[in-house]
Amino acid sequence: MIKHCLFPAAGYGTRFLPATKSMPKEMMPVVNKPLIEYGVEEAIQAGMNHMAIVTGRGKHTLMDHFDKNYELEHQISGTAKDSLLTDIRSLIDSASYTYIRQREMKGLGHAILTGKELIGDNPFAVVLADDLCVSQEQGVLSQMVALYNKFRCSIVAVEEVPESETHKYGVIAGEQLKDDLYRVDNMVEKPEPGSAPSNLAIIGRYILTPDIFEHIENTEPGKGGEIQITDALLKQAQQGCVMAYKFKGKRFDCGSVEGYMEATNYCYQNLYLNQNSKSQPKIDQPNKGLSPV
Ligand code: G1P
């Protein structure tokens, strides 16, 4: 069983400046929920209950989000707005949240290695919160956990991207076992245009077996001078097994303005309007004694 989920969340979010100058990019709201909350929901739906968050300087609002806010809760208690906290309260109660600080930004591989103490000798998921994934059926992590239970090896989620986009991703190649499943034999981090081994790009969902930590420790800085998880995974693939899974669902690159806007429109139309027409209070209605904000 996979119980741990790691969220690398120490990055600067430079593509979203100035919004991310003092606010973590993981706290950018898509409609009314921060990005990281969508990731945590997906992990909890997949049966995980240990959230391990790799943070950095200026990221304390992440910790506050997954904690009680007594003053606020006291203030809205008994009013129509109280139910707006139902979902986040349930996430807080359903999992433990532990944090570790990444002091230097040395790449995604380094961020994942920083989380080693929180993960221990367990298989674990990794969620890059700025890739927001939605699915009509099971969440992407649930789909990957089902595969892990079959193959017991590391799995990366992939999607087909146009050739002109491959330079933005880790790109895999391998033997196709099924329509949606590959056994990886090559992986390149952000290949130069025209040199990608395929058009299958890794997106921000991984299941990793704990020996990945040793591979990362033995991985030299690669693309951009950073320690890349893609390079460590290639070693793991060469010595054992790594699968690439074409997930069912839709993924939005919320690290880009375009992807973020698309995600916002999609979530507003498909999630927020549906849910809130039934269960949420209309907050412009007169409420019971709530102080003005
Ligand atoms: C990271 C990984 C890359 C992966 C991507 C998915 O890159 O290094 O292999 O394809 O996430 O979002 P980043 O987007 O952090 O530059």
PDB file of C-alpha atoms and ligand atoms in Angstrom:
ATOM      1  CA  MET A   1       0.000   0.000   0.000  1.00  0.00           C
ATOM      2  CA  ILE A   2       1.214   3.482  -0.774  1.00  0.00           C
ATOM      3  CA  LYS A   3       0.588   5.751   2.163  1.00  0.00           C
ATOM      4  CA  HIS A   4       3.068   8.580   1.571  1.00  0.00           C
ATOM      5  CA  CYS A   5       2.837  11.428  -0.874  1.00  0.00           C
ATOM      6  CA  LEU A   6       5.635  13.926  -1.384  1.00  0.00           C
ATOM      7  CA  PHE A   7       4.992  17.461  -2.574  1.00  0.00           C
ATOM      8  CA  PRO A   8       8.092  19.306  -3.730  1.00  0.00           C
ATOM      9  CA  ALA A   9       7.037  22.885  -3.016  1.00  0.00           C
ATOM     10  CA  ALA A  10      10.167  24.923  -2.504  1.00  0.00           C
ATOM     11  CA  GLY A  11      10.424  26.416  -6.013  1.00  0.00           C
ATOM     12  CA  TYR A  12      10.175  30.106  -6.737  1.00  0.00           C
ATOM     13  CA  GLY A  13       7.355  29.995  -9.288  1.00  0.00           C
ATOM     14  CA  THR A  14       9.137  32.574 -11.426  1.00  0.00           C
ATOM     15  CA  ARG A  15       6.774  32.081 -14.358  1.00  0.00           C
ATOM     16  CA  PHE A  16       4.069  33.673 -12.250  1.00  0.00           C
ATOM     17  CA  LEU A  17       5.849  36.722 -10.963  1.00  0.00           C
ATOM     18  CA  PRO A  18       4.846  39.115  -9.519  1.00  0.00           C
ATOM     19  CA  ALA A  19       1.987  37.013  -8.048  1.00  0.00           C
ATOM     20  CA  THR A  20       4.491  34.586  -6.553  1.00  0.00           C
ATOM     21  CA  LYS A  21       6.871  37.196  -5.165  1.00  0.00           C
ATOM     22  CA  SER A  22       5.703  36.614  -1.622  1.00  0.00           C
ATOM     23  CA  MET A  23       3.072  33.897  -2.104  1.00  0.00           C
ATOM     24  CA  PRO A  24       4.015  30.260  -2.764  1.00  0.00           C
ATOM     25  CA  LYS A  25       2.941  29.200  -6.248  1.00  0.00           C
ATOM     26  CA  GLU A  26       1.300  26.150  -4.678  1.00  0.00           C
ATOM     27  CA  MET A  27      -1.093  28.541  -2.911  1.00  0.00           C
ATOM     28  CA  MET A  28      -2.331  30.141  -6.145  1.00  0.00           C
ATOM     29  CA  PRO A  29      -6.096  29.569  -6.109  1.00  0.00           C
ATOM     30  CA  VAL A  30      -7.865  27.773  -8.923  1.00  0.00           C
ATOM     31  CA  VAL A  31     -11.386  29.100  -8.346  1.00  0.00           C
ATOM     32  CA  ASN A  32     -11.578  28.894  -4.535  1.00  0.00           C
ATOM     33  CA  LYS A  33      -8.928  26.307  -3.653  1.00  0.00           C
ATOM     34  CA  PRO A  34      -5.159  26.557  -3.725  1.00  0.00           C
ATOM     35  CA  LEU A  35      -3.366  24.308  -6.184  1.00  0.00           C
ATOM     36  CA  ILE A  36      -1.826  22.145  -3.479  1.00  0.00           C
ATOM     37  CA  GLU A  37      -5.254  21.328  -2.072  1.00  0.00           C
ATOM     38  CA  TYR A  38      -6.251  19.697  -5.366  1.00  0.00           C
ATOM     39  CA  GLY A  39      -3.089  17.567  -5.140  1.00  0.00           C
ATOM     40  CA  VAL A  40      -3.756  16.569  -1.542  1.00  0.00           C
ATOM     41  CA  GLU A  41      -7.338  15.620  -2.434  1.00  0.00           C
ATOM     42  CA  GLU A  42      -6.055  13.414  -5.222  1.00  0.00           C
ATOM     43  CA  ALA A  43      -3.573  11.727  -2.861  1.00  0.00           C
ATOM     44  CA  ILE A  44      -6.197  11.109  -0.169  1.00  0.00           C
ATOM     45  CA  GLN A  45      -8.589   9.679  -2.755  1.00  0.00           C
ATOM     46  CA  ALA A  46      -5.791   7.293  -3.731  1.00  0.00           C
ATOM     47  CA  GLY A  47      -5.586   6.045  -0.125  1.00  0.00           C
ATOM     48  CA  MET A  48      -2.578   8.045   1.078  1.00  0.00           C
ATOM     49  CA  ASN A  49      -2.529   9.531   4.543  1.00  0.00           C
ATOM     50  CA  HIS A  50       0.996  10.904   5.052  1.00  0.00           C
ATOM     51  CA  MET A  51       1.574  14.145   3.207  1.00  0.00           C
ATOM     52  CA  ALA A  52       5.242  15.097   3.138  1.00  0.00           C
ATOM     53  CA  ILE A  53       5.811  18.626   1.939  1.00  0.00           C
ATOM     54  CA  VAL A  54       9.228  19.949   0.937  1.00  0.00           C
ATOM     55  CA  THR A  55       9.096  23.672   1.562  1.00  0.00           C
ATOM     56  CA  GLY A  56      11.499  26.551   1.450  1.00  0.00           C
ATOM     57  CA  ARG A  57      11.879  30.120   2.609  1.00  0.00           C
ATOM     58  CA  GLY A  58       8.667  32.147   2.582  1.00  0.00           C
ATOM     59  CA  LYS A  59       6.377  29.148   2.343  1.00  0.00           C
ATOM     60  CA  HIS A  60       4.773  29.237   5.783  1.00  0.00           C
ATOM     61  CA  THR A  61       1.264  29.798   4.389  1.00  0.00           C
ATOM     62  CA  LEU A  62       1.412  26.230   3.079  1.00  0.00           C
ATOM     63  CA  MET A  63       1.746  24.968   6.632  1.00  0.00           C
ATOM     64  CA  ASP A  64      -0.967  27.287   7.890  1.00  0.00           C
ATOM     65  CA  HIS A  65      -3.346  26.045   5.217  1.00  0.00           C
ATOM     66  CA  PHE A  66      -3.254  22.486   6.555  1.00  0.00           C
ATOM     67  CA  ASP A  67      -3.833  23.553  10.139  1.00  0.00           C
ATOM     68  CA  LYS A  68      -6.598  25.055  12.217  1.00  0.00           C
ATOM     69  CA  ASN A  69      -7.179  28.800  12.149  1.00  0.00           C
ATOM     70  CA  TYR A  70      -8.912  29.257  15.492  1.00  0.00           C
ATOM     71  CA  GLU A  71      -9.677  32.925  15.120  1.00  0.00           C
ATOM     72  CA  LEU A  72     -11.282  32.555  11.701  1.00  0.00           C
ATOM     73  CA  GLU A  73     -13.156  29.426  12.708  1.00  0.00           C
ATOM     74  CA  HIS A  74     -14.497  31.082  15.829  1.00  0.00           C
ATOM     75  CA  GLN A  75     -15.570  34.064  13.778  1.00  0.00           C
ATOM     76  CA  ILE A  76     -17.569  32.093  11.195  1.00  0.00           C
ATOM     77  CA  SER A  77     -18.821  29.369  13.501  1.00  0.00           C
ATOM     78  CA  GLY A  78     -22.607  29.027  13.261  1.00  0.00           C
ATOM     79  CA  THR A  79     -22.839  31.159  10.122  1.00  0.00           C
ATOM     80  CA  ALA A  80     -23.573  30.156   6.548  1.00  0.00           C
ATOM     81  CA  LYS A  81     -19.880  30.432   5.736  1.00  0.00           C
ATOM     82  CA  ASP A  82     -18.861  27.706   8.165  1.00  0.00           C
ATOM     83  CA  SER A  83     -19.504  25.042   5.536  1.00  0.00           C
ATOM     84  CA  LEU A  84     -16.917  26.606   3.230  1.00  0.00           C
ATOM     85  CA  LEU A  85     -14.304  24.994   5.454  1.00  0.00           C
ATOM     86  CA  THR A  86     -15.858  21.521   5.401  1.00  0.00           C
ATOM     87  CA  ASP A  87     -13.615  20.141   2.652  1.00  0.00           C
ATOM     88  CA  ILE A  88     -10.317  21.471   3.977  1.00  0.00           C
ATOM     89  CA  ARG A  89     -11.188  20.319   7.526  1.00  0.00           C
ATOM     90  CA  SER A  90     -11.801  16.858   6.197  1.00  0.00           C
ATOM     91  CA  LEU A  91      -8.426  16.854   4.380  1.00  0.00           C
ATOM     92  CA  ILE A  92      -6.692  17.991   7.556  1.00  0.00           C
ATOM     93  CA  ASP A  93      -8.337  15.219   9.575  1.00  0.00           C
ATOM     94  CA  SER A  94      -7.640  12.528   6.986  1.00  0.00           C
ATOM     95  CA  ALA A  95      -3.850  12.755   6.882  1.00  0.00           C
ATOM     96  CA  SER A  96      -0.712  13.798   8.712  1.00  0.00           C
ATOM     97  CA  TYR A  97       1.248  16.728   7.301  1.00  0.00           C
ATOM     98  CA  THR A  98       4.977  16.890   7.770  1.00  0.00           C
ATOM     99  CA  TYR A  99       7.393  19.437   6.392  1.00  0.00           C
ATOM    100  CA  ILE A 100      11.046  19.730   5.655  1.00  0.00           C
ATOM    101  CA  ARG A 101      12.927  22.720   4.307  1.00  0.00           C
ATOM    102  CA  GLN A 102      15.005  22.567   1.163  1.00  0.00           C
ATOM    103  CA  ARG A 103      17.708  25.113   1.778  1.00  0.00           C
ATOM    104  CA  GLU A 104      19.103  25.271  -1.736  1.00  0.00           C
ATOM    105  CA  MET A 105      17.259  24.852  -5.018  1.00  0.00           C
ATOM    106  CA  LYS A 106      19.252  22.175  -6.786  1.00  0.00           C
ATOM    107  CA  GLY A 107      16.561  20.600  -8.940  1.00  0.00           C
ATOM    108  CA  LEU A 108      13.591  18.268  -8.621  1.00  0.00           C
ATOM    109  CA  GLY A 109      15.787  15.259  -7.860  1.00  0.00           C
ATOM    110  CA  HIS A 110      17.365  17.174  -4.998  1.00  0.00           C
ATOM    111  CA  ALA A 111      13.944  18.274  -3.718  1.00  0.00           C
ATOM    112  CA  ILE A 112      12.763  14.661  -3.658  1.00  0.00           C
ATOM    113  CA  LEU A 113      15.942  13.554  -1.904  1.00  0.00           C
ATOM    114  CA  THR A 114      15.349  16.273   0.704  1.00  0.00           C
ATOM    115  CA  GLY A 115      12.090  14.507   1.545  1.00  0.00           C
ATOM    116  CA  LYS A 116      13.833  11.195   2.249  1.00  0.00           C
ATOM    117  CA  GLU A 117      13.591  11.561   6.027  1.00  0.00           C
ATOM    118  CA  LEU A 118       9.837  12.054   5.810  1.00  0.00           C
ATOM    119  CA  ILE A 119       9.321   9.059   3.540  1.00  0.00           C
ATOM    120  CA  GLY A 120      11.670   6.477   5.014  1.00  0.00           C
ATOM    121  CA  ASP A 121      11.897   3.075   3.356  1.00  0.00           C
ATOM    122  CA  ASN A 122       8.449   3.238   1.764  1.00  0.00           C
ATOM    123  CA  PRO A 123       7.172   3.464  -1.775  1.00  0.00           C
ATOM    124  CA  PHE A 124       5.656   6.885  -2.280  1.00  0.00           C
ATOM    125  CA  ALA A 125       3.884   9.172  -4.707  1.00  0.00           C
ATOM    126  CA  VAL A 126       5.155  12.536  -5.878  1.00  0.00           C
ATOM    127  CA  VAL A 127       2.789  15.322  -6.866  1.00  0.00           C
ATOM    128  CA  LEU A 128       3.937  18.493  -8.580  1.00  0.00           C
ATOM    129  CA  ALA A 129       1.047  20.688  -7.534  1.00  0.00           C
ATOM    130  CA  ASP A 130       1.291  23.025 -10.502  1.00  0.00           C
ATOM    131  CA  ASP A 131       0.230  20.149 -12.743  1.00  0.00           C
ATOM    132  CA  LEU A 132      -3.465  20.021 -11.894  1.00  0.00           C
ATOM    133  CA  CYS A 133      -5.038  16.726 -12.983  1.00  0.00           C
ATOM    134  CA  VAL A 134      -8.729  16.025 -13.294  1.00  0.00           C
ATOM    135  CA  SER A 135     -10.449  12.859 -14.346  1.00  0.00           C
ATOM    136  CA  GLN A 136     -14.038  11.767 -14.894  1.00  0.00           C
ATOM    137  CA  GLU A 137     -13.339   8.440 -13.203  1.00  0.00           C
ATOM    138  CA  GLN A 138     -10.549   7.674 -10.753  1.00  0.00           C
ATOM    139  CA  GLY A 139      -7.947  10.349 -10.023  1.00  0.00           C
ATOM    140  CA  VAL A 140      -4.580   9.959 -11.745  1.00  0.00           C
ATOM    141  CA  LEU A 141      -2.827   8.848  -8.537  1.00  0.00           C
ATOM    142  CA  SER A 142      -5.494   6.202  -7.905  1.00  0.00           C
ATOM    143  CA  GLN A 143      -4.932   4.877 -11.416  1.00  0.00           C
ATOM    144  CA  MET A 144      -1.187   4.758 -10.757  1.00  0.00           C
ATOM    145  CA  VAL A 145      -1.559   3.042  -7.379  1.00  0.00           C
ATOM    146  CA  ALA A 146      -3.589   0.288  -9.043  1.00  0.00           C
ATOM    147  CA  LEU A 147      -0.724  -0.206 -11.501  1.00  0.00           C
ATOM    148  CA  TYR A 148       1.870  -0.130  -8.745  1.00  0.00           C
ATOM    149  CA  ASN A 149       0.015  -2.905  -6.934  1.00  0.00           C
ATOM    150  CA  LYS A 150       0.477  -5.001 -10.070  1.00  0.00           C
ATOM    151  CA  PHE A 151       4.057  -4.179 -11.031  1.00  0.00           C
ATOM    152  CA  ARG A 152       5.714  -2.996  -7.771  1.00  0.00           C
ATOM    153  CA  CYS A 153       8.067  -0.630  -9.547  1.00  0.00           C
ATOM    154  CA  SER A 154       8.390   3.093 -10.141  1.00  0.00           C
ATOM    155  CA  ILE A 155       5.815   4.609 -12.477  1.00  0.00           C
ATOM    156  CA  VAL A 156       5.741   7.967 -14.231  1.00  0.00           C
ATOM    157  CA  ALA A 157       2.594   9.495 -15.692  1.00  0.00           C
ATOM    158  CA  VAL A 158       3.003  10.592 -19.297  1.00  0.00           C
ATOM    159  CA  GLU A 159       0.986  12.343 -21.947  1.00  0.00           C
ATOM    160  CA  GLU A 160       1.525  12.920 -25.640  1.00  0.00           C
ATOM    161  CA  VAL A 161       2.634  16.456 -26.429  1.00  0.00           C
ATOM    162  CA  PRO A 162       3.374  18.140 -29.767  1.00  0.00           C
ATOM    163  CA  GLU A 163       7.003  17.826 -30.825  1.00  0.00           C
ATOM    164  CA  SER A 164       7.427  21.577 -30.412  1.00  0.00           C
ATOM    165  CA  GLU A 165       6.749  21.150 -26.667  1.00  0.00           C
ATOM    166  CA  THR A 166       9.005  18.220 -25.799  1.00  0.00           C
ATOM    167  CA  HIS A 167      11.842  20.536 -24.701  1.00  0.00           C
ATOM    168  CA  LYS A 168       9.758  21.546 -21.656  1.00  0.00           C
ATOM    169  CA  TYR A 169       9.525  18.048 -20.172  1.00  0.00           C
ATOM    170  CA  GLY A 170      11.245  14.847 -19.245  1.00  0.00           C
ATOM    171  CA  VAL A 171      10.568  12.593 -22.235  1.00  0.00           C
ATOM    172  CA  ILE A 172      10.514   8.795 -22.185  1.00  0.00           C
ATOM    173  CA  ALA A 173      10.948   6.012 -24.704  1.00  0.00           C
ATOM    174  CA  GLY A 174      10.347   2.319 -24.201  1.00  0.00           C
ATOM    175  CA  GLU A 175       8.646  -0.874 -25.139  1.00  0.00           C
ATOM    176  CA  GLN A 176       4.891  -0.483 -25.443  1.00  0.00           C
ATOM    177  CA  LEU A 177       3.234  -3.220 -23.357  1.00  0.00           C
ATOM    178  CA  LYS A 178      -0.354  -2.021 -23.732  1.00  0.00           C
ATOM    179  CA  ASP A 179      -2.184   0.952 -25.228  1.00  0.00           C
ATOM    180  CA  ASP A 180      -1.429   3.013 -22.180  1.00  0.00           C
ATOM    181  CA  LEU A 181       1.663   1.337 -20.706  1.00  0.00           C
ATOM    182  CA  TYR A 182       5.372   1.385 -21.564  1.00  0.00           C
ATOM    183  CA  ARG A 183       8.391  -0.212 -20.014  1.00  0.00           C
ATOM    184  CA  VAL A 184      10.888   2.643 -20.003  1.00  0.00           C
ATOM    185  CA  ASP A 185      14.318   2.151 -21.538  1.00  0.00           C
ATOM    186  CA  ASN A 186      15.262   5.767 -22.166  1.00  0.00           C
ATOM    187  CA  MET A 187      14.480   9.102 -20.577  1.00  0.00           C
ATOM    188  CA  VAL A 188      15.812  12.544 -21.365  1.00  0.00           C
ATOM    189  CA  GLU A 189      15.243  15.678 -19.339  1.00  0.00           C
ATOM    190  CA  LYS A 190      14.147  18.574 -21.536  1.00  0.00           C
ATOM    191  CA  PRO A 191      15.667  17.317 -24.794  1.00  0.00           C
ATOM    192  CA  GLU A 192      16.914  19.843 -27.330  1.00  0.00           C
ATOM    193  CA  PRO A 193      14.341  20.534 -30.062  1.00  0.00           C
ATOM    194  CA  GLY A 194      14.421  17.769 -32.639  1.00  0.00           C
ATOM    195  CA  SER A 195      16.220  15.262 -30.406  1.00  0.00           C
ATOM    196  CA  ALA A 196      13.411  13.926 -28.173  1.00  0.00           C
ATOM    197  CA  PRO A 197      13.210  10.118 -28.007  1.00  0.00           C
ATOM    198  CA  SER A 198       9.384  10.299 -28.390  1.00  0.00           C
ATOM    199  CA  ASN A 199       6.496  12.673 -27.786  1.00  0.00           C
ATOM    200  CA  LEU A 200       5.618  11.088 -24.412  1.00  0.00           C
ATOM    201  CA  ALA A 201       6.185  13.760 -21.798  1.00  0.00           C
ATOM    202  CA  ILE A 202       6.364  13.105 -18.072  1.00  0.00           C
ATOM    203  CA  ILE A 203       3.821  15.103 -16.104  1.00  0.00           C
ATOM    204  CA  GLY A 204       3.913  15.864 -12.409  1.00  0.00           C
ATOM    205  CA  ARG A 205       2.760  12.514 -11.007  1.00  0.00           C
ATOM    206  CA  TYR A 206       5.187   9.776  -9.995  1.00  0.00           C
ATOM    207  CA  ILE A 207       5.160   6.628  -7.921  1.00  0.00           C
ATOM    208  CA  LEU A 208       8.668   5.872  -6.710  1.00  0.00           C
ATOM    209  CA  THR A 209      10.171   2.913  -4.925  1.00  0.00           C
ATOM    210  CA  PRO A 210      12.473   3.950  -2.073  1.00  0.00           C
ATOM    211  CA  ASP A 211      15.679   2.794  -3.804  1.00  0.00           C
ATOM    212  CA  ILE A 212      15.236   5.940  -5.899  1.00  0.00           C
ATOM    213  CA  PHE A 213      16.928   7.863  -3.074  1.00  0.00           C
ATOM    214  CA  GLU A 214      20.167   5.976  -3.603  1.00  0.00           C
ATOM    215  CA  HIS A 215      19.962   6.586  -7.336  1.00  0.00           C
ATOM    216  CA  ILE A 216      19.466  10.310  -6.722  1.00  0.00           C
ATOM    217  CA  GLU A 217      22.429  10.356  -4.342  1.00  0.00           C
ATOM    218  CA  ASN A 218      24.539   8.928  -7.174  1.00  0.00           C
ATOM    219  CA  THR A 219      23.192  11.287  -9.816  1.00  0.00           C
ATOM    220  CA  GLU A 220      25.385  14.112 -11.036  1.00  0.00           C
ATOM    221  CA  PRO A 221      23.845  17.472 -11.893  1.00  0.00           C
ATOM    222  CA  GLY A 222      22.318  17.274 -15.379  1.00  0.00           C
ATOM    223  CA  LYS A 223      20.169  19.635 -17.440  1.00  0.00           C
ATOM    224  CA  GLY A 224      20.485  23.206 -16.195  1.00  0.00           C
ATOM    225  CA  GLY A 225      23.133  22.130 -13.663  1.00  0.00           C
ATOM    226  CA  GLU A 226      20.384  20.597 -11.510  1.00  0.00           C
ATOM    227  CA  ILE A 227      19.945  17.117 -10.042  1.00  0.00           C
ATOM    228  CA  GLN A 228      17.200  15.703 -12.197  1.00  0.00           C
ATOM    229  CA  ILE A 229      14.750  13.012 -11.086  1.00  0.00           C
ATOM    230  CA  THR A 230      14.591  11.987 -14.761  1.00  0.00           C
ATOM    231  CA  ASP A 231      18.300  11.003 -14.684  1.00  0.00           C
ATOM    232  CA  ALA A 232      17.880   9.017 -11.447  1.00  0.00           C
ATOM    233  CA  LEU A 233      14.833   7.255 -12.906  1.00  0.00           C
ATOM    234  CA  LEU A 234      16.800   6.307 -16.008  1.00  0.00           C
ATOM    235  CA  LYS A 235      19.338   4.527 -13.795  1.00  0.00           C
ATOM    236  CA  GLN A 236      16.516   2.776 -11.993  1.00  0.00           C
ATOM    237  CA  ALA A 237      15.034   1.750 -15.355  1.00  0.00           C
ATOM    238  CA  GLN A 238      18.374   0.383 -16.512  1.00  0.00           C
ATOM    239  CA  GLN A 239      18.956  -1.613 -13.344  1.00  0.00           C
ATOM    240  CA  GLY A 240      15.393  -2.670 -12.654  1.00  0.00           C
ATOM    241  CA  CYS A 241      12.106  -1.482 -13.978  1.00  0.00           C
ATOM    242  CA  VAL A 242      10.267   1.796 -14.525  1.00  0.00           C
ATOM    243  CA  MET A 243       6.871   2.009 -16.197  1.00  0.00           C
ATOM    244  CA  ALA A 244       5.336   4.969 -18.007  1.00  0.00           C
ATOM    245  CA  TYR A 245       1.576   5.232 -17.876  1.00  0.00           C
ATOM    246  CA  LYS A 246      -0.598   7.279 -20.219  1.00  0.00           C
ATOM    247  CA  PHE A 247      -3.141   8.357 -17.656  1.00  0.00           C
ATOM    248  CA  LYS A 248      -6.854   8.847 -18.215  1.00  0.00           C
ATOM    249  CA  GLY A 249      -7.905  12.404 -17.578  1.00  0.00           C
ATOM    250  CA  LYS A 250      -6.845  15.940 -18.252  1.00  0.00           C
ATOM    251  CA  ARG A 251      -3.845  17.832 -16.995  1.00  0.00           C
ATOM    252  CA  PHE A 252      -3.368  21.562 -16.823  1.00  0.00           C
ATOM    253  CA  ASP A 253       0.042  23.187 -16.609  1.00  0.00           C
ATOM    254  CA  CYS A 254      -0.820  25.720 -13.935  1.00  0.00           C
ATOM    255  CA  GLY A 255       2.770  26.926 -13.919  1.00  0.00           C
ATOM    256  CA  SER A 256       1.940  28.823 -17.108  1.00  0.00           C
ATOM    257  CA  VAL A 257      -0.590  31.635 -17.338  1.00  0.00           C
ATOM    258  CA  GLU A 258      -2.427  29.912 -20.214  1.00  0.00           C
ATOM    259  CA  GLY A 259      -2.672  26.568 -18.403  1.00  0.00           C
ATOM    260  CA  TYR A 260      -3.741  28.281 -15.211  1.00  0.00           C
ATOM    261  CA  MET A 261      -6.538  30.149 -16.995  1.00  0.00           C
ATOM    262  CA  GLU A 262      -7.697  26.956 -18.703  1.00  0.00           C
ATOM    263  CA  ALA A 263      -7.714  25.116 -15.369  1.00  0.00           C
ATOM    264  CA  THR A 264      -9.647  27.938 -13.752  1.00  0.00           C
ATOM    265  CA  ASN A 265     -12.320  27.932 -16.467  1.00  0.00           C
ATOM    266  CA  TYR A 266     -12.526  24.147 -16.436  1.00  0.00           C
ATOM    267  CA  CYS A 267     -12.794  23.848 -12.656  1.00  0.00           C
ATOM    268  CA  TYR A 268     -15.315  26.666 -12.446  1.00  0.00           C
ATOM    269  CA  GLN A 269     -17.562  25.100 -15.067  1.00  0.00           C
ATOM    270  CA  ASN A 270     -17.139  21.437 -14.181  1.00  0.00           C
ATOM    271  CA  LEU A 271     -16.429  21.295 -10.469  1.00  0.00           C
ATOM    272  CA  TYR A 272     -17.378  24.494  -8.709  1.00  0.00           C
ATOM    273  CA  LEU A 273     -20.727  25.202 -10.397  1.00  0.00           C
ATOM    274  CA  ASN A 274     -21.843  21.580 -10.108  1.00  0.00           C
ATOM    275  CA  GLN A 275     -20.940  21.198  -6.452  1.00  0.00           C
ATOM    276  CA  ASN A 276     -21.924  24.607  -5.259  1.00  0.00           C
ATOM    277  CA  SER A 277     -25.334  24.784  -6.842  1.00  0.00           C
ATOM    278  CA  LYS A 278     -26.216  22.010  -4.363  1.00  0.00           C
ATOM    279  CA  SER A 279     -24.155  22.218  -1.247  1.00  0.00           C
ATOM    280  CA  GLN A 280     -22.451  25.555  -0.679  1.00  0.00           C
ATOM    281  CA  PRO A 281     -24.129  28.601   0.785  1.00  0.00           C
ATOM    282  CA  LYS A 282     -24.614  31.638  -1.404  1.00  0.00           C
ATOM    283  CA  ILE A 283     -22.268  33.966   0.373  1.00  0.00           C
ATOM    284  CA  ASP A 284     -23.919  37.110  -0.851  1.00  0.00           C
ATOM    285  CA  GLN A 285     -27.032  36.134   1.089  1.00  0.00           C
ATOM    286  CA  PRO A 286     -27.583  37.852   4.392  1.00  0.00           C
ATOM    287  CA  ASN A 287     -25.821  35.717   6.955  1.00  0.00           C
ATOM    288  CA  LYS A 288     -26.321  35.019  10.595  1.00  0.00           C
ATOM    289  CA  GLY A 289     -24.360  37.586  12.457  1.00  0.00           C
ATOM    290  CA  LEU A 290     -21.110  37.438  10.504  1.00  0.00           C
ATOM    291  CA  SER A 291     -18.946  40.478  10.938  1.00  0.00           C
ATOM    292  CA  PRO A 292     -18.108  42.368   7.793  1.00  0.00           C
ATOM    293  CA  VAL A 293     -14.822  41.345   6.243  1.00  0.00           C
TER     294      VAL A 293
HETATM  295  C1  G1P B   1       9.727  18.810 -13.982  1.00  0.00           C
HETATM  296  C2  G1P B   1      10.546  17.578 -14.395  1.00  0.00           C
HETATM  297  C3  G1P B   1      10.183  17.173 -15.832  1.00  0.00           C
HETATM  298  C4  G1P B   1       8.682  16.948 -15.933  1.00  0.00           C
HETATM  299  C5  G1P B   1       7.917  18.191 -15.448  1.00  0.00           C
HETATM  300  C6  G1P B   1       6.425  17.921 -15.361  1.00  0.00           C
HETATM  301  O1  G1P B   1      10.145  19.914 -14.757  1.00  0.00           O
HETATM  302  O2  G1P B   1      11.913  17.894 -14.295  1.00  0.00           O
HETATM  303  O3  G1P B   1      10.866  16.007 -16.175  1.00  0.00           O
HETATM  304  O4  G1P B   1       8.352  16.659 -17.274  1.00  0.00           O
HETATM  305  O5  G1P B   1       8.346  18.577 -14.128  1.00  0.00           O
HETATM  306  O6  G1P B   1       5.711  19.060 -15.016  1.00  0.00           O
HETATM  307  P1  G1P B   1       9.761  21.430 -14.362  1.00  0.00           P
HETATM  308  O7  G1P B   1       8.402  21.684 -14.936  1.00  0.00           O
HETATM  309  O8  G1P B   1       9.797  21.527 -12.889  1.00  0.00           O
HETATM  310  O9  G1P B   1      10.809  22.273 -15.036  1.00  0.00           O
END
